Amino acid sequence: MVEGKYRHKFHIQPPQGWMNDPNGSCYFNGQYHIFFQYSPNSPLGSGGRFWGHYVSDDLAHFIFVDIPIVTDTEWDSDGAYSGTAYTDEGVMEIYYTGNVKHPGNFDYINEGRGHNVIRVDFKDGIHPGEKQLLLTNDDYPSDLSCHVRDPKVWRESVTQKSGKDTAYYMLLGMRSRASKGGLLLMKSDDRKDWQVAREYFPKDDFGFMLECPDYFMADGVQAVAFCPQGMVHHRNRFQNTYESGYCILDSDGNTRQDCNDEKNSFSGLEKTDSCILDDLISIDNFHEWDMGFDFYAPQTFTAPDGRQILIGWAGVPDAEYGNDPAIVEGWQHSLTLPREIKYKNGRFYTTPVKGFESRRGKKIVDFIQEESSATEAISGNGFECDLETGAWDVEMSMDAADDGLLFMLNNDVQLLVKDGIVSLIFSGNKGCGRTERHAELMDGRVSNVRAIFDRSLLEIYINDGEVVFTTRYYPDNPDMIHFRTECADSAAGWLII
C-alpha cells in the first residue's frame, strides 16, 4: 500500500493505483460490501480494469479484501466495467458490463466495441464463482450504439391474468446510434434469460449517453437515477463535465397514476404512456446529488434496517482539473462517505450515515457565540481557529444566514452565500484547476453547515444535506488548516480517528 501526506484516513481509496465507480454495493452475509473499478498498476488508470473489494461492519470502518473480478474471459477482455449486486435469493449475484475493444479501424461508439452483461455469483460474499454471459450487443435493439452498459437488477411483484407473480428487471444505460441518451429495460423470469421490455429516450435533451442507471425507493418514494453525459451547462446547474442525479417518480410521496391508470412503478415503463414518463424523467424534475467538483457514478443500496444508502465516486471523468499531488504519491481517487437518503420538501437530502460519528475522537472546536470572549469572536457572528489535524468533522449552525462567509479554509477555499446562491470558490492553485461551483437554495438561506475533511478530500453538507459539495483540496499542510467563519452562532468539531 502506498503512503503519502494526502492519503485519506477514513474514505475508501485504492491501496495503490487508480479507482473510480463504486460497484456491487450491498449488505450480505452480515457485512456491507463495496466493490469498485480498479487499475492497481497505474494512478492514471492504464493497464487492466478490474474490481476491488472492501467490506465493513458499520459503514464507518472499511477493510480491503482483494481483487475478485479480473479480465480473464473473452467477454471482458478490455475491462470489468460498472454493475450492481442482487442478494434477494440468498446469494450475492454480481451483474456487470464486460468491455471488449475489437482490433481495427473503428470509432468504438457505433462499431468495434462489445458491451456484455456478465453475472458472477459470490455464495459467501468473498469468493467468486464462474462467470456467466447473459447478454451481448446482439440482444439489444438495432438502433442502439455499442454503448449499452451498467446493469441494475431488482425484483418486483407484477400482476398477471393468473394473479400476482414475480418478475426480474434489469435497467441499462444506453446511447443510440444517433447519439441520444436513454434507458433500456430488460425483463426475466429467472435472471438468466433476459428480453427487451422497453427502450426509452427522454423527450428532454439529457445528452448523448445515460450511464450508471439506478432504480430505488427511499422513505417510500420511488426514483430513477442516472448520469447524463453531454448536457448543456448552466451557472447553477450541470456545471461538471458529466452530471449525476435522479428523477422522483412519485409526486409529494403519493403514487401517481399514469395515462392508463397504472401504478407508477418504474417496472411500469413497459406500458406507461410517454405523456407521464416525459413529465417525470425531465430536466425540470432532475436533481443533482452533489454540486461539487468531484462526484460521479453513485449507487444506492438498502441497509438491513431499511435505510437507503448512497455512495459515489469522488471524481468526474474527463474533467479539466486534476489530482497531481495524489498521482505523485502513486494513487488517484476515492469514494465518498456513505450517505443516508431522506425525502423532504419534494426531493432527497443526503447526509453521512449515522454510524460515522463513531469515528469522532477528541473535540477540537467548541464555540457558542453568546459564551465567546472578544478574542474568539470575529466581526459579527463567527469564529476562527487552527485545526491541527488532517482529518476532522466540523458542524456549524447559524440563524438562517442570507449573505456572508460560511467558512474559509486558509486563504485557499471559501464557502459563501449571497442572494440565495451558495458557492464553493477556490483561490490560487490548491484545487489543482478547480475554480467555482454554485447551487441554488430552496428558500435562499443557510441554517447549518457540516464540513468533513480527510487530508485531501472535503465534503460539505448544507441545510442537513439539501445541498452537498464534494471536492478535492490539496493544502500545503493538511495537518494545519486555518478555519474562519463569519456566520456561525455555534460550532463543534472533532478529530476523526
XYZ file of C-alpha atoms in Angstrom:
497
model
C 0.000 0.000 0.000
C 1.409 3.368 -1.000
C 1.782 6.205 1.519
C 1.707 9.982 1.278
C 0.604 13.145 3.052
C -2.605 13.388 1.004
C -3.709 9.766 1.564
C -7.092 9.558 3.288
C -7.696 8.335 6.811
C -11.297 7.137 6.579
C -12.550 7.229 2.976
C -12.412 4.195 0.707
C -9.403 4.595 -1.564
C -7.248 2.277 -3.668
C -4.334 0.610 -1.904
C -2.346 1.897 -4.879
C -3.069 2.922 -8.441
C -6.384 4.250 -9.691
C -10.047 3.714 -8.822
C -13.401 5.020 -9.960
C -17.063 3.878 -9.881
C -18.439 2.113 -6.791
C -19.991 -1.196 -7.821
C -21.916 -4.098 -6.301
C -22.775 -2.099 -3.176
C -24.928 -4.188 -0.853
C -25.447 -5.750 2.567
C -24.878 -9.509 2.528
C -23.882 -12.245 4.949
C -23.646 -9.846 7.903
C -21.435 -7.260 6.214
C -21.571 -4.301 3.869
C -19.773 -4.841 0.571
C -18.422 -2.080 -1.653
C -16.725 -3.051 -4.898
C -15.094 -0.527 -7.222
C -13.448 -0.298 -10.618
C -9.725 -0.632 -10.088
C -6.494 -0.296 -12.064
C -3.845 -1.225 -9.477
C -0.794 -0.724 -11.680
C -1.140 2.964 -12.510
C -2.594 6.083 -10.832
C -3.575 7.224 -14.337
C -5.901 4.265 -14.901
C -3.834 2.468 -17.534
C -3.484 -1.303 -17.539
C -6.171 -3.803 -16.597
C -9.560 -2.592 -15.393
C -10.675 -4.885 -12.550
C -12.923 -4.762 -9.464
C -11.518 -4.185 -5.984
C -13.485 -5.084 -2.856
C -13.941 -3.507 0.588
C -16.094 -4.819 3.458
C -17.469 -3.098 6.555
C -19.444 -3.955 9.659
C -20.737 -0.420 10.242
C -20.177 1.741 7.108
C -17.624 3.730 9.117
C -14.609 1.381 9.104
C -13.612 -0.459 5.926
C -11.201 -3.311 5.212
C -9.741 -4.030 1.787
C -10.290 -7.668 0.793
C -8.819 -8.366 -2.634
C -9.381 -8.049 -6.390
C -12.108 -10.656 -7.002
C -13.052 -9.741 -10.591
C -10.339 -9.632 -13.218
C -10.488 -9.583 -17.006
C -9.950 -13.274 -17.692
C -12.552 -14.091 -20.369
C -13.217 -13.060 -23.945
C -16.356 -11.301 -22.673
C -14.490 -8.743 -20.515
C -11.005 -8.746 -22.035
C -10.731 -4.932 -22.040
C -12.275 -4.145 -18.708
C -14.720 -5.112 -15.976
C -16.998 -2.085 -16.112
C -19.784 -0.985 -13.771
C -22.520 -3.158 -12.292
C -24.576 -3.938 -9.233
C -25.379 -6.696 -6.741
C -28.620 -8.636 -6.287
C -28.997 -10.509 -2.965
C -32.696 -11.309 -2.539
C -32.274 -15.039 -3.264
C -29.621 -15.683 -0.580
C -26.618 -15.402 -2.905
C -24.667 -12.298 -3.816
C -25.161 -12.137 -7.570
C -22.947 -9.600 -9.309
C -24.026 -8.228 -12.698
C -21.544 -6.083 -14.601
C -20.544 -4.907 -18.059
C -17.664 -6.674 -19.739
C -15.890 -4.324 -22.153
C -14.281 -5.596 -25.370
C -12.471 -3.456 -27.963
C -12.014 -5.312 -31.218
C -8.832 -4.518 -33.154
C -9.355 -2.451 -36.272
C -10.198 0.999 -37.564
C -13.370 1.568 -35.516
C -14.935 4.558 -33.773
C -15.721 2.283 -30.776
C -19.082 4.036 -30.445
C -21.208 2.509 -33.200
C -18.686 -0.111 -34.266
C -15.858 -2.158 -32.817
C -16.887 -2.437 -29.177
C -18.653 -5.130 -27.203
C -20.604 -4.401 -24.030
C -21.606 -7.718 -22.480
C -23.671 -8.297 -19.339
C -21.864 -10.852 -17.168
C -23.094 -12.490 -13.992
C -20.868 -13.990 -11.316
C -22.133 -15.405 -8.005
C -20.419 -14.931 -4.632
C -22.056 -17.538 -2.413
C -20.088 -16.453 0.652
C -19.746 -12.806 -0.351
C -15.986 -13.115 -0.808
C -15.076 -15.736 -3.403
C -16.466 -15.526 -6.950
C -17.823 -18.484 -8.878
C -17.709 -18.969 -12.625
C -18.722 -16.143 -14.915
C -21.885 -16.456 -16.994
C -22.514 -14.488 -20.178
C -26.090 -13.161 -20.149
C -26.309 -10.506 -22.869
C -24.296 -9.139 -25.782
C -24.933 -6.201 -28.108
C -26.800 -8.570 -30.425
C -29.514 -8.829 -27.768
C -30.244 -5.102 -27.789
C -32.374 -3.089 -30.256
C -30.649 -2.384 -33.563
C -30.936 1.416 -33.226
C -28.512 1.408 -30.275
C -24.789 2.047 -30.403
C -22.273 -0.302 -28.825
C -22.627 1.635 -25.562
C -25.238 -0.264 -23.544
C -23.942 -0.848 -20.036
C -24.042 -0.678 -16.223
C -26.835 -3.115 -15.270
C -29.070 -2.571 -12.244
C -31.123 -5.658 -11.280
C -34.147 -5.901 -8.968
C -37.272 -7.971 -8.295
C -40.898 -6.870 -8.334
C -44.303 -8.441 -7.948
C -46.328 -7.946 -11.109
C -49.979 -8.529 -11.871
C -50.689 -11.246 -14.424
C -54.052 -12.555 -15.625
C -53.486 -15.531 -13.360
C -52.721 -13.313 -10.368
C -49.589 -11.959 -8.709
C -46.245 -13.195 -9.987
C -42.577 -12.306 -9.641
C -40.600 -10.635 -12.387
C -36.999 -9.521 -12.502
C -35.903 -6.314 -14.149
C -32.594 -5.032 -15.409
C -32.041 -1.369 -16.185
C -29.203 -0.408 -18.548
C -27.891 2.958 -19.668
C -27.596 3.412 -23.413
C -26.540 5.605 -26.320
C -28.392 5.455 -29.622
C -26.657 5.390 -32.992
C -27.900 8.953 -33.335
C -26.095 9.832 -30.060
C -29.099 10.310 -27.802
C -29.004 9.009 -24.250
C -31.685 6.665 -22.958
C -32.646 3.787 -20.670
C -33.154 0.156 -21.656
C -35.404 -2.031 -19.500
C -34.935 -5.812 -19.673
C -37.193 -8.443 -18.079
C -36.640 -12.027 -16.958
C -38.400 -14.849 -15.126
C -35.213 -16.469 -13.857
C -32.403 -13.820 -14.004
C -30.674 -15.823 -16.725
C -32.751 -15.331 -19.861
C -33.492 -11.651 -20.467
C -35.730 -9.988 -23.031
C -36.154 -6.356 -24.009
C -39.175 -4.891 -22.226
C -38.803 -1.337 -23.497
C -36.286 1.250 -24.610
C -36.966 4.786 -23.504
C -35.458 8.067 -24.686
C -36.477 11.111 -22.626
C -38.154 13.919 -24.505
C -35.810 16.443 -22.883
C -32.199 16.595 -24.023
C -30.079 14.712 -21.485
C -27.121 14.473 -23.870
C -25.622 11.554 -25.753
C -25.375 8.878 -23.009
C -27.046 7.933 -19.724
C -24.588 5.992 -17.544
C -24.929 4.174 -14.239
C -28.749 3.909 -14.073
C -30.392 3.081 -10.769
C -33.922 2.455 -9.529
C -34.654 2.641 -5.794
C -37.095 3.675 -3.080
C -36.303 5.899 -0.107
C -38.881 6.832 2.548
C -41.487 5.154 0.351
C -40.703 7.403 -2.620
C -39.628 5.872 -5.937
C -36.895 7.353 -8.093
C -34.750 6.583 -11.096
C -31.178 7.882 -11.117
C -28.589 8.140 -13.880
C -25.521 10.045 -15.053
C -26.150 12.041 -18.230
C -23.235 12.896 -20.483
C -23.335 15.867 -22.830
C -25.833 18.179 -21.122
C -25.896 21.937 -21.627
C -24.097 23.641 -18.715
C -25.505 26.488 -16.620
C -24.079 28.665 -13.866
C -26.030 26.993 -11.048
C -26.788 23.578 -12.636
C -24.958 20.955 -14.693
C -21.547 22.553 -14.102
C -19.360 19.448 -14.357
C -18.210 17.659 -17.479
C -20.814 14.976 -16.690
C -23.616 15.032 -14.117
C -25.184 12.694 -11.542
C -28.773 12.947 -10.384
C -32.241 11.473 -10.020
C -35.870 11.966 -11.055
C -38.563 11.313 -8.447
C -41.310 9.085 -9.830
C -43.856 9.971 -7.148
C -45.465 13.340 -6.583
C -45.161 14.529 -2.968
C -44.713 10.960 -1.819
C -48.020 9.779 -3.278
C -48.123 7.193 -6.047
C -49.129 8.910 -9.261
C -51.469 7.449 -11.827
C -50.334 7.319 -15.431
C -52.407 7.834 -18.558
C -53.598 4.216 -18.456
C -54.417 4.351 -14.732
C -51.487 2.034 -13.939
C -49.340 2.379 -10.850
C -46.269 4.429 -11.493
C -43.521 1.951 -10.591
C -40.548 2.009 -12.869
C -41.232 -1.547 -13.989
C -44.400 0.022 -15.374
C -42.137 1.548 -18.002
C -43.188 -1.466 -20.073
C -46.619 0.072 -20.594
C -46.595 3.547 -19.070
C -47.527 6.192 -21.621
C -44.810 8.634 -22.650
C -47.032 11.539 -21.564
C -46.194 10.675 -17.943
C -42.635 9.445 -18.436
C -41.678 12.622 -20.259
C -43.045 14.618 -17.348
C -41.257 12.572 -14.698
C -37.937 11.934 -16.454
C -37.377 15.554 -17.356
C -34.759 18.219 -16.805
C -37.153 20.136 -14.530
C -37.531 17.012 -12.371
C -33.820 16.083 -12.469
C -32.000 16.862 -9.204
C -28.235 16.602 -8.840
C -26.939 14.546 -5.931
C -23.853 16.683 -5.358
C -22.873 20.116 -6.672
C -19.132 19.797 -6.095
C -16.221 19.266 -8.456
C -15.769 15.595 -7.580
C -18.836 13.375 -7.614
C -19.993 10.815 -10.165
C -21.403 7.314 -10.779
C -23.208 6.857 -7.439
C -25.034 3.702 -6.359
C -27.800 3.141 -3.847
C -28.356 0.078 -1.686
C -30.513 -0.874 1.278
C -29.248 -1.359 4.829
C -30.811 -4.144 6.941
C -32.806 -1.567 8.938
C -34.365 -0.216 5.730
C -32.241 2.900 5.283
C -31.365 3.693 1.691
C -27.644 4.406 1.319
C -25.859 6.360 -1.406
C -22.149 6.166 -2.191
C -20.373 7.849 -5.080
C -17.036 8.171 -6.783
C -15.180 11.291 -5.597
C -14.151 12.153 -9.130
C -15.512 13.062 -12.556
C -14.419 11.616 -15.925
C -12.726 13.888 -18.467
C -12.532 16.815 -16.023
C -10.408 19.829 -16.919
C -8.825 19.765 -13.438
C -6.587 17.104 -11.915
C -5.019 15.424 -8.886
C -1.287 15.759 -9.475
C -0.322 15.692 -5.755
C -2.040 12.306 -5.325
C -0.662 10.940 -8.602
C 2.869 11.742 -7.450
C 2.172 9.582 -4.383
C 1.129 6.661 -6.626
C -2.657 6.702 -6.286
C -5.708 8.606 -7.503
C -9.344 8.982 -6.456
C -11.523 7.606 -3.680
C -15.182 7.138 -2.807
C -17.384 9.500 -0.841
C -18.658 8.717 2.603
C -21.760 6.517 2.531
C -24.785 8.817 2.820
C -28.331 8.252 4.066
C -31.120 9.342 1.720
C -34.113 11.146 3.232
C -37.142 12.527 1.405
C -38.038 16.120 2.300
C -39.585 19.109 0.536
C -40.119 17.194 -2.685
C -36.549 15.956 -3.082
C -33.870 13.821 -1.441
C -31.469 15.104 1.224
C -28.236 13.185 1.882
C -26.053 13.167 4.990
C -23.240 10.901 6.268
C -24.519 7.644 7.741
C -25.106 7.908 11.464
C -22.506 5.262 12.204
C -19.808 7.651 11.038
C -19.998 9.534 14.342
C -18.289 6.510 15.947
C -15.070 7.754 14.338
C -15.160 11.044 16.198
C -12.398 11.419 18.740
C -11.152 14.442 20.670
C -13.234 17.582 20.432
C -11.182 20.261 18.696
C -13.812 23.011 18.222
C -16.364 24.178 20.803
C -17.813 27.601 20.082
C -21.048 29.302 21.179
C -21.451 32.965 20.213
C -23.088 34.025 23.474
C -20.276 32.490 25.537
C -17.323 33.570 23.398
C -14.705 36.036 24.509
C -13.814 39.110 22.489
C -10.719 37.391 21.131
C -12.661 34.341 19.954
C -15.372 36.202 18.074
C -14.719 37.962 14.807
C -16.855 40.542 13.010
C -20.481 39.875 13.914
C -21.131 36.183 14.381
C -18.464 33.571 13.783
C -15.046 32.451 14.936
C -11.669 31.377 13.671
C -9.249 28.709 14.796
C -6.441 26.407 13.679
C -7.393 22.792 13.031
C -4.193 20.937 13.864
C -5.142 17.618 12.317
C -5.617 16.333 8.794
C -8.931 14.581 9.498
C -11.803 16.495 11.080
C -15.565 16.949 11.231
C -16.995 20.418 11.992
C -20.673 21.296 12.424
C -21.915 24.888 12.475
C -25.307 26.460 12.992
C -26.382 29.976 12.111
C -29.570 31.990 12.303
C -30.511 31.406 8.651
C -27.696 33.355 7.019
C -28.897 35.252 3.959
C -25.482 36.539 2.914
C -21.982 36.039 4.205
C -18.906 33.859 4.518
C -19.996 30.438 5.720
C -16.371 29.370 6.093
C -12.878 29.767 4.651
C -10.003 27.263 4.820
C -6.668 29.044 4.889
C -6.913 31.529 2.036
C -7.487 28.695 -0.434
C -11.170 27.786 -0.475
C -14.310 29.502 0.747
C -17.991 28.691 1.033
C -20.303 31.688 0.916
C -23.948 32.514 0.379
C -25.342 35.506 -1.466
C -28.741 36.226 -2.989
C -29.944 32.670 -2.371
C -26.935 31.058 -4.081
C -24.334 29.076 -2.140
C -20.901 28.990 -3.784
C -17.728 26.974 -3.332
C -14.786 29.045 -4.598
C -11.089 28.230 -4.859
C -8.410 30.914 -4.808
C -4.942 30.098 -6.084
C -3.939 26.600 -7.170
C -4.753 24.392 -4.178
C -7.675 22.946 -6.126
C -5.432 21.806 -8.993
C -7.573 23.660 -11.527
C -10.857 23.669 -9.601
C -12.458 27.119 -9.643
C -16.132 27.711 -8.692
C -19.311 25.718 -8.181
C -22.725 27.168 -7.331
C -26.093 25.888 -6.109
C -29.482 27.493 -5.586
C -31.051 27.132 -2.145
C -34.738 26.292 -1.919
C -35.576 29.147 0.471
C -32.408 31.155 -0.176
C -30.991 30.746 3.337
C -28.482 28.609 5.256
C -29.202 27.344 8.780
C -26.423 24.790 9.216
C -23.236 23.555 7.568
C -21.196 20.415 8.153
C -17.674 20.164 6.714
C -15.715 16.896 6.794
C -12.083 16.898 5.693
C -9.832 13.896 5.066
C -6.337 15.152 4.185
C -7.225 15.996 0.577
C -10.975 15.357 0.284
C -13.593 17.823 1.515
C -17.320 17.030 1.835
C -19.697 19.879 2.695
C -23.337 19.324 3.737
C -25.636 22.375 3.819
C -29.065 22.542 5.485
C -28.987 18.895 6.588
C -27.977 17.732 3.115
C -30.198 19.913 0.939
C -27.021 20.841 -0.973
C -23.761 18.876 -0.921
C -20.359 19.825 -2.323
C -17.597 17.215 -2.672
C -14.187 18.398 -3.787
C -10.507 17.550 -3.678
C -8.387 20.135 -1.849
C -4.594 19.980 -1.519
C -3.415 22.377 1.208
C 0.298 22.853 1.733
C -0.015 21.234 5.141
C -3.128 19.101 5.760
C -2.227 18.953 9.462
C -2.597 22.703 9.944
C -5.636 24.407 8.416
C -6.910 27.821 9.487
C -10.702 27.785 9.726
C -12.718 31.005 9.640
C -16.448 31.758 9.562
C -18.422 34.995 9.792
C -21.880 33.438 10.113
C -21.793 30.779 12.813
C -23.672 31.221 16.062
C -22.209 27.964 17.320
C -19.815 25.290 16.139
C -18.468 21.959 17.283
C -15.673 19.929 15.726
C -13.958 16.629 16.300
C -10.789 14.846 15.317
C -11.602 11.808 13.150
C -9.741 8.658 14.135
